[in-house]
Coordinates of C-alpha atoms in Angstrom, one line a residue:
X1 CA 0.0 0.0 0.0
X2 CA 1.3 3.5 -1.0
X3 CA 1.4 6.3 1.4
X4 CA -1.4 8.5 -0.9
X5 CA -3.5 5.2 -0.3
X6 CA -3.1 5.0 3.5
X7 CA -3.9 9.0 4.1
X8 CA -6.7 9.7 6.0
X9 CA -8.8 13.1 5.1
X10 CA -10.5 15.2 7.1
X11 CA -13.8 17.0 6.5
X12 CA -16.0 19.4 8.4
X13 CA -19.8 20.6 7.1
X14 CA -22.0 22.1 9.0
X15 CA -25.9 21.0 9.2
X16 CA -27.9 24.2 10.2
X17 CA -31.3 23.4 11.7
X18 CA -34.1 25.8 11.1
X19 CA -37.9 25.9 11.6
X20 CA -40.6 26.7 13.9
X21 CA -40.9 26.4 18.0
X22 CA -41.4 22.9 18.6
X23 CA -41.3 21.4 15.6
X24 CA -38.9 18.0 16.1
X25 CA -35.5 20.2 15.3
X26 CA -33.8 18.9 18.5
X27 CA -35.2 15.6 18.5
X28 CA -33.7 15.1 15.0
X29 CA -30.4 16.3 16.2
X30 CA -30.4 14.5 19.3
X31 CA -31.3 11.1 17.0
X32 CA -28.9 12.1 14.7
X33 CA -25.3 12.8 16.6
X34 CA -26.8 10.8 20.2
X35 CA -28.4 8.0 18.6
X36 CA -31.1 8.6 21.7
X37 CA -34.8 10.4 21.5
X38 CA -36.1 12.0 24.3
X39 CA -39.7 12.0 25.1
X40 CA -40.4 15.6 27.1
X41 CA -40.3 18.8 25.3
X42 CA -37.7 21.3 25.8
X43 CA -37.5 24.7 24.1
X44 CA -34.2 25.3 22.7
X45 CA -33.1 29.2 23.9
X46 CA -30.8 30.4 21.2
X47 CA -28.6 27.4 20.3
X48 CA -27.8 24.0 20.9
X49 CA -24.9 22.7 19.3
X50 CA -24.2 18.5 18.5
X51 CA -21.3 16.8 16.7
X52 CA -21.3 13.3 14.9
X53 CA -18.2 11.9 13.4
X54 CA -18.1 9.2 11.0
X55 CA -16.0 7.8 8.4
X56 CA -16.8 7.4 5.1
X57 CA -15.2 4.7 2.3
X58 CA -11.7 6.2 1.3
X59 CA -10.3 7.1 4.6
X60 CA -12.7 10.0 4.8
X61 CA -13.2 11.5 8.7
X62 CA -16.4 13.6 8.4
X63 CA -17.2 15.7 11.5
X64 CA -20.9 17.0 11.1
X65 CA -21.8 20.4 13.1
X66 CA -25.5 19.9 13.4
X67 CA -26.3 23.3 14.7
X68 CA -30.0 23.4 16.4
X69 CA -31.7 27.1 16.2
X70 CA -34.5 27.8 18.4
X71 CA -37.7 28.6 16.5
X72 CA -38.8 31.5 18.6
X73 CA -35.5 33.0 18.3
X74 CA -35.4 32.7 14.4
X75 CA -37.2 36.1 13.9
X76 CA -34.2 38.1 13.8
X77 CA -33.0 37.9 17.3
X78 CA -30.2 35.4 16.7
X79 CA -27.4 36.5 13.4
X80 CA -24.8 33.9 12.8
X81 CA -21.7 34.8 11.2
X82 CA -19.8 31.9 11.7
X83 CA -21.4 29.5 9.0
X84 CA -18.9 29.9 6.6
X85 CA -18.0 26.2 5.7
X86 CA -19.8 24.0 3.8
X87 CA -23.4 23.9 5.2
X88 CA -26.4 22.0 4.7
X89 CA -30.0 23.5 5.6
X90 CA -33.0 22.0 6.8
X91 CA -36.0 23.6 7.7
X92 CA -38.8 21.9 9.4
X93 CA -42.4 22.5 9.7
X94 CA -45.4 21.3 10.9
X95 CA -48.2 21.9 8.9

């Protein structure tokens, strides 16, 4: 095996969760990065912050910022100016 084929890369994206108050957004990033589900409703003030590593084929580290954004806050009380990587969005709703 060649040294190019034994190098291990590192990654970092950021998953930025958005949506209304008490939609599911911290139950999905607690079943996401905790592998757990809790049962009792919490309001998220501001922002909760998880990380999930995993390793993908190729010697790929990925370390997944799943940032958590309360929905009452989302009106225009909270301005982040650190999500400068690579991000991925979701916004959840009920409807």
């Amino acid at each position: 095996m060649s040294d190019s084929e034994e190098e291990v890369q590192e990654r970092q994206l950021k998953i930025v969760l958005l949506g209304d108050g008490a939609s599911g957004k911290t139950s999905l990033a607690i079943r996401f990065a905790q592998e757990a589900f809790g049962k009792q409703y919490k309001q998220t003030i501001g922002l909760d912050f998880f990380l999930k590593r995993i390793t993908l084929p190729g010697n790929l580290n990925v370390t997944l910022q799943v940032w958590d954004i309360g929905g009452q806050t989302i009106g225009g009380k909270i301005k982040i100016k650190t999500l400068h990587l690579q991000i991925i969005t979701i916004y959840l709703s009920i409807c």
